[in-house]
CSV table of C-alpha atoms in Angstrom, one decimal:
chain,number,residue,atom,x,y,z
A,165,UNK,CA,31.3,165.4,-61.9
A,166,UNK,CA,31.0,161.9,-61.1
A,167,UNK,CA,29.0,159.4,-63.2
A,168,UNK,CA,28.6,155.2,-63.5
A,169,UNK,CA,29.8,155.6,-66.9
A,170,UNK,CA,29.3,152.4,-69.3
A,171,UNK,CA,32.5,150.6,-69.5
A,172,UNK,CA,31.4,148.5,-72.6
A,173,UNK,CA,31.5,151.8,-74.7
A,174,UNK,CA,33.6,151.4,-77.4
A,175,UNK,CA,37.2,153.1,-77.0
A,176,UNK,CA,39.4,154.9,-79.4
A,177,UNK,CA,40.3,153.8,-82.1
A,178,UNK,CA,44.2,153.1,-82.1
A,179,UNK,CA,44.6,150.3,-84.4
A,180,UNK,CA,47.4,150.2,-86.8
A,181,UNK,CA,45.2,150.8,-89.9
A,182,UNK,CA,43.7,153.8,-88.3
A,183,UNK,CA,47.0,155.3,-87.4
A,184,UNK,CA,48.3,154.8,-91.0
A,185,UNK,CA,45.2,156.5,-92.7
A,186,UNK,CA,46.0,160.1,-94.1
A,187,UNK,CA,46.0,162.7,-91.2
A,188,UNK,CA,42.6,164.7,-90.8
A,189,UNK,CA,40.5,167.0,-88.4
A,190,UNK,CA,38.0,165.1,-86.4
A,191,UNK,CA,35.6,165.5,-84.2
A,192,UNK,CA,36.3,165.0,-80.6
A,193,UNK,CA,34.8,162.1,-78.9
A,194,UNK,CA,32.4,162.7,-76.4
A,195,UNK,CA,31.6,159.9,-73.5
A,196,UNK,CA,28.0,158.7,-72.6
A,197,UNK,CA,27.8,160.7,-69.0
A,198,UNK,CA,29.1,163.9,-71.3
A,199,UNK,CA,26.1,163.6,-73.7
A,200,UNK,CA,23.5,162.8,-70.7
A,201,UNK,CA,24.4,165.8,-69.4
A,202,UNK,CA,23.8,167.6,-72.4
A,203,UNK,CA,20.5,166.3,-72.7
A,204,UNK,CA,19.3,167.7,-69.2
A,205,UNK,CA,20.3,171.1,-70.2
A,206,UNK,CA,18.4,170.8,-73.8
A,207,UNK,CA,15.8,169.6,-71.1
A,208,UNK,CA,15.8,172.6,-68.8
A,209,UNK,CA,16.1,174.7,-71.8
A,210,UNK,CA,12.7,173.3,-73.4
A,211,UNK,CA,11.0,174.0,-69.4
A,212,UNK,CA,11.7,178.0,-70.2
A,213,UNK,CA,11.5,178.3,-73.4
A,214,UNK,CA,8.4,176.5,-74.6
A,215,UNK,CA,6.8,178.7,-77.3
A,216,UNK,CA,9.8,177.5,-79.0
A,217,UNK,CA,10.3,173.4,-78.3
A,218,UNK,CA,13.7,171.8,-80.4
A,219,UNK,CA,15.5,175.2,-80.8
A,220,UNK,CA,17.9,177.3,-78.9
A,221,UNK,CA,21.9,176.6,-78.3
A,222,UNK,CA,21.4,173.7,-76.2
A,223,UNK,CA,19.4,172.1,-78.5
A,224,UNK,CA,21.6,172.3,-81.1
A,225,UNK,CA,24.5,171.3,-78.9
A,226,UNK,CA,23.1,168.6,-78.1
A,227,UNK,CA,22.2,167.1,-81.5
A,228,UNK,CA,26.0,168.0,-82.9
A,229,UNK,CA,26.8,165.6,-79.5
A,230,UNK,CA,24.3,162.5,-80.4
A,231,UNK,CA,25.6,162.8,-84.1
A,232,UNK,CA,29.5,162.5,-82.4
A,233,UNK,CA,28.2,159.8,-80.3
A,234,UNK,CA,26.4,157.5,-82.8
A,235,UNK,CA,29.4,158.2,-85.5
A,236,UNK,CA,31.3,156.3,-82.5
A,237,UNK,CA,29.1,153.8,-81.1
A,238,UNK,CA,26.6,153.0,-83.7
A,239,UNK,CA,23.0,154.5,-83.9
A,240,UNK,CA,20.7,154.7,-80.5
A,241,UNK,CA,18.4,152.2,-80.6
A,242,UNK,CA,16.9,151.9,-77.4
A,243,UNK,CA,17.2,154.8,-74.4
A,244,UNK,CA,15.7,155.6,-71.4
A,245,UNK,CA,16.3,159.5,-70.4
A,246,UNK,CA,15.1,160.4,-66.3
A,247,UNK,CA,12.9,163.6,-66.7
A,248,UNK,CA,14.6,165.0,-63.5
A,249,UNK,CA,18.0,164.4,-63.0
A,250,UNK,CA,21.1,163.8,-65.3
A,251,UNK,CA,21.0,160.1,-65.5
A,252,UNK,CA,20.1,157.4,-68.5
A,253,UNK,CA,20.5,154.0,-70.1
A,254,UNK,CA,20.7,153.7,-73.6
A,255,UNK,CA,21.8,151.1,-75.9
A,256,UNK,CA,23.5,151.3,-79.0
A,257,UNK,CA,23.8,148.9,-82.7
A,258,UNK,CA,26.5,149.4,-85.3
A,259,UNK,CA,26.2,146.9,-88.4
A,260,UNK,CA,29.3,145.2,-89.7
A,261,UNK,CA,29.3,144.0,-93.2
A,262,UNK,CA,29.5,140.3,-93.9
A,263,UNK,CA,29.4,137.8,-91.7
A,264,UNK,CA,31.1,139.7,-89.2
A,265,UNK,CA,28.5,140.2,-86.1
A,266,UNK,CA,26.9,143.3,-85.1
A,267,UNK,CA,28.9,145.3,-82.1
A,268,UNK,CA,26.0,145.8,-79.2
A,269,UNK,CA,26.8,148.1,-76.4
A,270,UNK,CA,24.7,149.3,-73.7
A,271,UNK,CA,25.9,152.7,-72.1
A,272,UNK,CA,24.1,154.1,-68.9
A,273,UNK,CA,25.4,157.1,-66.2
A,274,UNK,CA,22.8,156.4,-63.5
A,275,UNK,CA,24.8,157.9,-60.5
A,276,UNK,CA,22.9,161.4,-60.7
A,277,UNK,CA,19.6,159.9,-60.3
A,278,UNK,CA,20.4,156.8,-57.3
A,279,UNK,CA,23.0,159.1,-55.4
A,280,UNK,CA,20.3,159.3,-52.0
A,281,UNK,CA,18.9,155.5,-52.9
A,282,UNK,CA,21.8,152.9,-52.0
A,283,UNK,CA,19.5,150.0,-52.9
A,284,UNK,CA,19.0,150.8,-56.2
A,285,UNK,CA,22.2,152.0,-56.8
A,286,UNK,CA,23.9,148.6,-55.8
A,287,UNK,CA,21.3,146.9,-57.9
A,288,UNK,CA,22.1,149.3,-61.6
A,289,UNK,CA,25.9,148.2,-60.1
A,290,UNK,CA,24.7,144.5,-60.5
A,291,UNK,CA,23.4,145.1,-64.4
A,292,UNK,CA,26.5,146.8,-65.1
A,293,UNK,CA,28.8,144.3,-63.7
A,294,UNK,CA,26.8,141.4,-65.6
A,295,UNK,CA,26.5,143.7,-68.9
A,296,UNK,CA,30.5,144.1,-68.8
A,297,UNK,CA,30.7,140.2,-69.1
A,298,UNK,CA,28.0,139.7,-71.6
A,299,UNK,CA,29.8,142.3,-73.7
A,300,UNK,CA,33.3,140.6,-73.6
A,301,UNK,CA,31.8,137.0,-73.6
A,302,UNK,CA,28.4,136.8,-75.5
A,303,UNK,CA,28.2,137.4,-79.4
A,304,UNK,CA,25.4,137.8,-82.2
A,305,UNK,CA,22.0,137.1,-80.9
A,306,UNK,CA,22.6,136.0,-77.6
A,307,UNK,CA,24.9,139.1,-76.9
A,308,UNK,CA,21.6,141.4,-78.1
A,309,UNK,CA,19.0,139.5,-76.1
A,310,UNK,CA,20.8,139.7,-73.2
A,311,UNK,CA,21.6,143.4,-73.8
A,312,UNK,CA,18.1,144.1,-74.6
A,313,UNK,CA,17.2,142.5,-71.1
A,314,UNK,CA,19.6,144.3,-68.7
A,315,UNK,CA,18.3,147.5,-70.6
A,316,UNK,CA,15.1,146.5,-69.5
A,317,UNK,CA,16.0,145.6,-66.3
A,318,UNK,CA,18.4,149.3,-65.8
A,319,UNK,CA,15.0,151.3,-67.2
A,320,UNK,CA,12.8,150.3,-65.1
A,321,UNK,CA,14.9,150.9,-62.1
A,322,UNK,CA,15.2,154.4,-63.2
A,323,UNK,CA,12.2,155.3,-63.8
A,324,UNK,CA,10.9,153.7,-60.4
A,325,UNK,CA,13.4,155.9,-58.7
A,326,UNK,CA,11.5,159.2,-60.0
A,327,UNK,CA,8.0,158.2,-58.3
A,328,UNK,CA,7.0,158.7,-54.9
A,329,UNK,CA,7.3,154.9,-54.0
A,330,UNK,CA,11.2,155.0,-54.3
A,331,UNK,CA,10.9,156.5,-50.7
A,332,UNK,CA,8.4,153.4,-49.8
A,333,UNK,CA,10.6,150.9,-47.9
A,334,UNK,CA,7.9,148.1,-48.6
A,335,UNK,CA,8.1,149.0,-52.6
A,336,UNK,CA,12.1,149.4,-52.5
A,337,UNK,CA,11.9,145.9,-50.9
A,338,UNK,CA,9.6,144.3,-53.8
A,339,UNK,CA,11.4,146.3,-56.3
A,340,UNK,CA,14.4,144.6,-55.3
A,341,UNK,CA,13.3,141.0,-55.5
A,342,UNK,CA,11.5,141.1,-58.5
A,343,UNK,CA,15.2,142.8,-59.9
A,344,UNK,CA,16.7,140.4,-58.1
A,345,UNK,CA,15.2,137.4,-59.9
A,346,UNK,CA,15.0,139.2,-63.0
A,347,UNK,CA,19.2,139.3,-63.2
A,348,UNK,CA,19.4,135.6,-61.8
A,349,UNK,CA,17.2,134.2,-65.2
A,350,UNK,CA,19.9,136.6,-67.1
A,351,UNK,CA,22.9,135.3,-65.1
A,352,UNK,CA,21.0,131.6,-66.2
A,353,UNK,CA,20.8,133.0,-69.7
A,354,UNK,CA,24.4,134.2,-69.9
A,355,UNK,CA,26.2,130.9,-69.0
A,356,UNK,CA,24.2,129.0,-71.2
A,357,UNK,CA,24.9,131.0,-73.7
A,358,UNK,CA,28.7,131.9,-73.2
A,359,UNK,CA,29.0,128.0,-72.9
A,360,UNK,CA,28.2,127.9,-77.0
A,361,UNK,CA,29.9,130.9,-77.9
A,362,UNK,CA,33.4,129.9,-75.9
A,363,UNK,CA,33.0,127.3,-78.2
A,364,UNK,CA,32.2,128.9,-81.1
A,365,UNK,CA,35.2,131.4,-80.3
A,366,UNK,CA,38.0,128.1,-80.2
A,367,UNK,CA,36.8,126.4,-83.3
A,368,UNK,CA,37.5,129.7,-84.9
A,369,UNK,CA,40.9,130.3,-83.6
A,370,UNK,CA,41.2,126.6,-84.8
A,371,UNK,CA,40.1,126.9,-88.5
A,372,UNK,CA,42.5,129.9,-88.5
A,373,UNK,CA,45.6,127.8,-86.8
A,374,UNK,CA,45.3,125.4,-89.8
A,375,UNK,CA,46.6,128.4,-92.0
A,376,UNK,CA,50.1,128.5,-90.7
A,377,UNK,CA,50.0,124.4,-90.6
A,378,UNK,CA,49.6,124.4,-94.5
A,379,UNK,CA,51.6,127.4,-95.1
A,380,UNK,CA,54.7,125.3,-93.2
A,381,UNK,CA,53.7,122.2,-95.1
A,382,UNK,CA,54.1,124.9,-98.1
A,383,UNK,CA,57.1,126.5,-97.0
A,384,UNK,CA,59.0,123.3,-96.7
A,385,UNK,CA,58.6,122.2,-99.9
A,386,UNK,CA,59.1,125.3,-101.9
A,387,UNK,CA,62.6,125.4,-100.2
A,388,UNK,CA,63.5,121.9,-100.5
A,389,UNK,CA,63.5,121.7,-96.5
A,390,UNK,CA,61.7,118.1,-96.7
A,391,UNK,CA,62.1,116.2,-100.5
A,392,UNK,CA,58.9,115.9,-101.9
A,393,UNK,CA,60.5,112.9,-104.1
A,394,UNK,CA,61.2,110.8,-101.2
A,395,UNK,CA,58.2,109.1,-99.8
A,396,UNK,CA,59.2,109.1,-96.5
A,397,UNK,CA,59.8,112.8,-96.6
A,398,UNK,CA,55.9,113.1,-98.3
A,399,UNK,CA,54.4,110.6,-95.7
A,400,UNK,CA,55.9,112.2,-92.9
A,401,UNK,CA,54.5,115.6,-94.2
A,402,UNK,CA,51.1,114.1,-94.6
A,403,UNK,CA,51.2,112.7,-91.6
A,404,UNK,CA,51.7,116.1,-90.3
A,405,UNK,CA,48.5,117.7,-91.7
A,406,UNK,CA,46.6,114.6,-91.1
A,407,UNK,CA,47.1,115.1,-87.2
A,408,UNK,CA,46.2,118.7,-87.1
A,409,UNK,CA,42.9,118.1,-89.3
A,410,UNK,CA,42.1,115.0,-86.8
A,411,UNK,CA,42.5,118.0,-83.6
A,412,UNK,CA,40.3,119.9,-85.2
A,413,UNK,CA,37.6,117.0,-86.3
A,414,UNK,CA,37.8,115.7,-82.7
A,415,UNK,CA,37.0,119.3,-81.1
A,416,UNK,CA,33.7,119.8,-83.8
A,417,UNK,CA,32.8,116.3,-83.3
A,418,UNK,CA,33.2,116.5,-78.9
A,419,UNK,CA,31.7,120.2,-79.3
A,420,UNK,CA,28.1,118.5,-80.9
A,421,UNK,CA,28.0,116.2,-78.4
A,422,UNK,CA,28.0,118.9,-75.5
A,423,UNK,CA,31.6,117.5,-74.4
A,424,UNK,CA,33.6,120.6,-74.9
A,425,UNK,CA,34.8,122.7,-71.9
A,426,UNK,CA,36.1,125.8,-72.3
A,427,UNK,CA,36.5,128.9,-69.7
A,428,UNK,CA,34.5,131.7,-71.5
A,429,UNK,CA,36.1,134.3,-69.4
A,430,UNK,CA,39.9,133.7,-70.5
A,431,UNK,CA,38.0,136.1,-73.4
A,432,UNK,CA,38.0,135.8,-76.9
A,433,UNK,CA,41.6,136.7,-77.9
A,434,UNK,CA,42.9,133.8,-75.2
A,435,UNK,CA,40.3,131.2,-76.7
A,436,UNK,CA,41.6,132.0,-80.0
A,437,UNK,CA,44.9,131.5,-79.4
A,438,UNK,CA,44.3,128.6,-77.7
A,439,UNK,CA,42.3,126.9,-80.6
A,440,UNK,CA,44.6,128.3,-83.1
A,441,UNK,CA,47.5,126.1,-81.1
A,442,UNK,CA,45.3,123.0,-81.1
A,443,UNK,CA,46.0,121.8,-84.9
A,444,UNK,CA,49.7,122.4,-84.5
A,445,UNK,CA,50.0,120.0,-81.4
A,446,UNK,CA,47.6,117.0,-83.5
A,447,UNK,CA,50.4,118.2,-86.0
A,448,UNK,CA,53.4,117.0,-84.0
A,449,UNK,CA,51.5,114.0,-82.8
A,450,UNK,CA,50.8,112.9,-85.9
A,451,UNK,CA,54.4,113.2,-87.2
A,452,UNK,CA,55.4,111.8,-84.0
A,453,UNK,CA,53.6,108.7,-84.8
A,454,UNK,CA,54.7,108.1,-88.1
A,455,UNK,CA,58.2,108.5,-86.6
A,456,UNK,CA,57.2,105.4,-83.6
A,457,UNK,CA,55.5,103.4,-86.7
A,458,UNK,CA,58.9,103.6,-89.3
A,459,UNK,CA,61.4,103.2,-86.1
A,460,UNK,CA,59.6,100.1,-85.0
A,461,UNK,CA,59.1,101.7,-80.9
A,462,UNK,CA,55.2,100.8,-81.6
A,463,UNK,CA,55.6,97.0,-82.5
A,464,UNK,CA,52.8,97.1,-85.8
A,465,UNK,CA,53.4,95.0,-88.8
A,466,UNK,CA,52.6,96.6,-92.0
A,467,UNK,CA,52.5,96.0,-95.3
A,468,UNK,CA,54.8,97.7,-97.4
A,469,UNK,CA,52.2,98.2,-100.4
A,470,UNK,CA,49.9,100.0,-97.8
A,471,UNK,CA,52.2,101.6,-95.7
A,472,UNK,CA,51.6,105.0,-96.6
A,473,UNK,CA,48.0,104.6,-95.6
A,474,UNK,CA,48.6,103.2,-92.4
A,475,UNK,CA,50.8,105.7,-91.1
A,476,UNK,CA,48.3,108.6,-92.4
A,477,UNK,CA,45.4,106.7,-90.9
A,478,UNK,CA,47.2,106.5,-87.2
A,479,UNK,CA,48.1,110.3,-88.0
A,480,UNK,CA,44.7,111.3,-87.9
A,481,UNK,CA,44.0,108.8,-84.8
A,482,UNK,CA,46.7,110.3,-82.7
A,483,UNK,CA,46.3,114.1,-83.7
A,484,UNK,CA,42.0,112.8,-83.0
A,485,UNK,CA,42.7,111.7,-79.5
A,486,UNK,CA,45.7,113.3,-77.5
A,487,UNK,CA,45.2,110.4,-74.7
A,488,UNK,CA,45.2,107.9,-77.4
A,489,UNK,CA,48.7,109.2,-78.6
A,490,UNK,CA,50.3,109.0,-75.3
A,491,UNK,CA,49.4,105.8,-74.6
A,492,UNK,CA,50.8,104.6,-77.3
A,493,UNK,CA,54.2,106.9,-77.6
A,494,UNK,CA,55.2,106.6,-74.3
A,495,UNK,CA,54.2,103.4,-73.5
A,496,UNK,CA,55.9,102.0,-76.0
A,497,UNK,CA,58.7,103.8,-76.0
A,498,UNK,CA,59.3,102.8,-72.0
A,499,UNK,CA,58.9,99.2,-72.7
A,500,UNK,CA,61.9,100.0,-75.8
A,501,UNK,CA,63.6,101.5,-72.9
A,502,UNK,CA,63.1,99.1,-70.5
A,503,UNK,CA,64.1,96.0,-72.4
A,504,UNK,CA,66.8,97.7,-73.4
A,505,UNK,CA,68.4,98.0,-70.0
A,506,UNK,CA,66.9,94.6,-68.6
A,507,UNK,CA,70.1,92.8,-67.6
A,508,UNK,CA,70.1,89.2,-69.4
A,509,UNK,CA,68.9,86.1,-67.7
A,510,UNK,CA,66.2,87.9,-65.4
A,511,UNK,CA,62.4,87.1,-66.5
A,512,UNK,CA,60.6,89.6,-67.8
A,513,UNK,CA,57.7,91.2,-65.5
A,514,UNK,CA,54.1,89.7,-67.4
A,515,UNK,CA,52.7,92.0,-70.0
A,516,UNK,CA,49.4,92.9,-70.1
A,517,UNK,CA,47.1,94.3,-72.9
A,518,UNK,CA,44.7,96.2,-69.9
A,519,UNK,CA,44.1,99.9,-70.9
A,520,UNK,CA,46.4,99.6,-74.0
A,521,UNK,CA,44.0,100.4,-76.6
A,522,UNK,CA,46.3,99.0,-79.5
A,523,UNK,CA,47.0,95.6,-77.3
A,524,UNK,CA,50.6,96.1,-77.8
A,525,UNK,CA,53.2,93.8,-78.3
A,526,UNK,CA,55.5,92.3,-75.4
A,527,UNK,CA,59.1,93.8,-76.2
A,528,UNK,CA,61.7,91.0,-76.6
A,529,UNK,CA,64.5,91.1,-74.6
């Protein structure tokens, strides 16, 4: 039996907290192409048996299989069943408590019905390919729209291909350019929209990676790793958490201004990770400042009353803007390096303040 079964259906559940719940009986699962099946024998059924519509075995089987199906997947809110063959589209809503968004999936079997009509078979091949990546990529409101459109789009190829004019070469023709266009303003829709959510998905995985940053801040105090007493111990900490909150303030800030690239298609575990990594490296920036401010590699006079301030302040600054921070570190830290080295007596190349955004100081030799 060979189907286009919906590859955004949702799979077994295998998580950890499912596999430590108490043991019970369940109910198989039962696939999309399964239950479209069903339904065209509850159909042919009801074409025999009509002084008796919505009763008989099949119809029953088939209710017990749309009550499995929508326990899994979430109740049918849209379908599109084909009166003759075994084929259909159907898309599907379960509602998650909180803030937690709504898991859309659109299911379809559609082989059945296109098997003699290549053209419209490669085009339902199109809307599933796209409605893969607008399941993995999209979320909330833009995932649904989009959903709601390639269902759209899927139902009204089927149900063209049970008239007459599916054998019409002039109508398959306009049928497929008016699809055609119809996926390209989706295709439009879905990279404008996976643009925001990429986004969306990496300032999350950020917000979550400053967690771990304050419980290590935590951590090293509780077990006297850095003395709190000491204020070089304290600043340096700060310093710490002052970079990864300055990553994090420079993504939101770059993100509102449309600056933000991020490939939506790594997916949303990868973009997660990624963000949750971003405070930790404005972290080790911002202590690796402080460190180049209290050895004296970045030349900077400053007060002793305000010290503390200034090294937080160029914290934030470096953990803000990577570039910034690298500028300063290693350029400052080769010019150490250099004048150490420099043999005595030979003149120094001249410095220059171009592209050094803290117009650092010329090294002594």
């Amino acid at each position: 039996m060979n189907a286009g079964a919906g590859t955004v259906e949702a799979p077994a559940d295998r998580s950890l907290r499912t596999m430590m719940r108490p043991a019970r009986r369940r109910a198989a699962s039962i696939s999309f192409p399964e239950l479209v099946w069903l339904h065209q024998l509850r159909q042919e059924e009801l074409k025999h048996h009509k002084e008796r519509p919505y009763e008989g075995p099949a119809e029953t089987r088939y209710r017990a299989a749309v009550e499995r199906f929508e326990e899994e997947n979430g109740p049918i809110v849209e379908a599109y069943w084909c009166t003759e063959e075994a084929s259909a589209v159907a898309l599907t809503l379960r509602r998650r408590p909180l803030i937690l968004p709504d898991v859309v999936r659109l299911h379809w079997a559609t082989d059945w019905a296109t098997k003699d009509q290549p053209t419209l078979m490669a085009l339902l091949y199109r809307c599933e390919a796209l409605a893969v990546r607008v399941h993995e990529v999209l979320r909330d409101t833009s995932q649904r729209l989009a959903m709601q459109s390639l269902f759209t789009a899927m139902s009204y190829l089927l149900a063209f291909g049970e008239t007459p004019r599916a054998k019409d070469g002039k109508a398959v023709a306009e049928i497929e350019r008016s699809t055609r266009q119809e996926l390209k303003s989706i295709n439009s829709y879905y990279h404008r929209a996976a643009v925001r959510s990429g986004q969306i998905v990496y300032v999350g995985g950020m917000l979550l990676g400053l967690i771990p940053l304050a419980a290590l801040i935590a951590v090293a105090i509780l077990l006297r790793a850095a003395d709190w007493s000491n204020v070089s111990a304290r600043t340096g900490l700060v310093c710490f958490a002052a970079g990864g909150v300055g990553a994090l303030i420079s993504v939101m800030s770059r993100m509102n201004s449309g600056r933000v690239r991020v490939d939506w298609e790594f997916g949303k575990d990868t973009l997660r990770t990624l963000g949750a990594l971003r405070p930790f490296v404005g972290g080790v920036f911002g202590v690796a400042t402080f460190f180049a401010l209290k050895s004296g590699v970045v030349a900077l006079e400053v007060g002793d009353s305000k010290s503390s301030y200034f090294y937080i302040l160029f914290a934030f600054v470096a953990g803000f803007s990577e570039r910034l921070a690298q500028d300063m570190l290693l350029g400052s830290t080769v010019e150490a390096a250099a004048a150490r080295v420099r043999p005595r007596g030979r003149p120094q190349p001249e410095q220059t303040t171009e592209g050094d955004p803290l117009g650092a100081v010329p090294a002594e030799s």
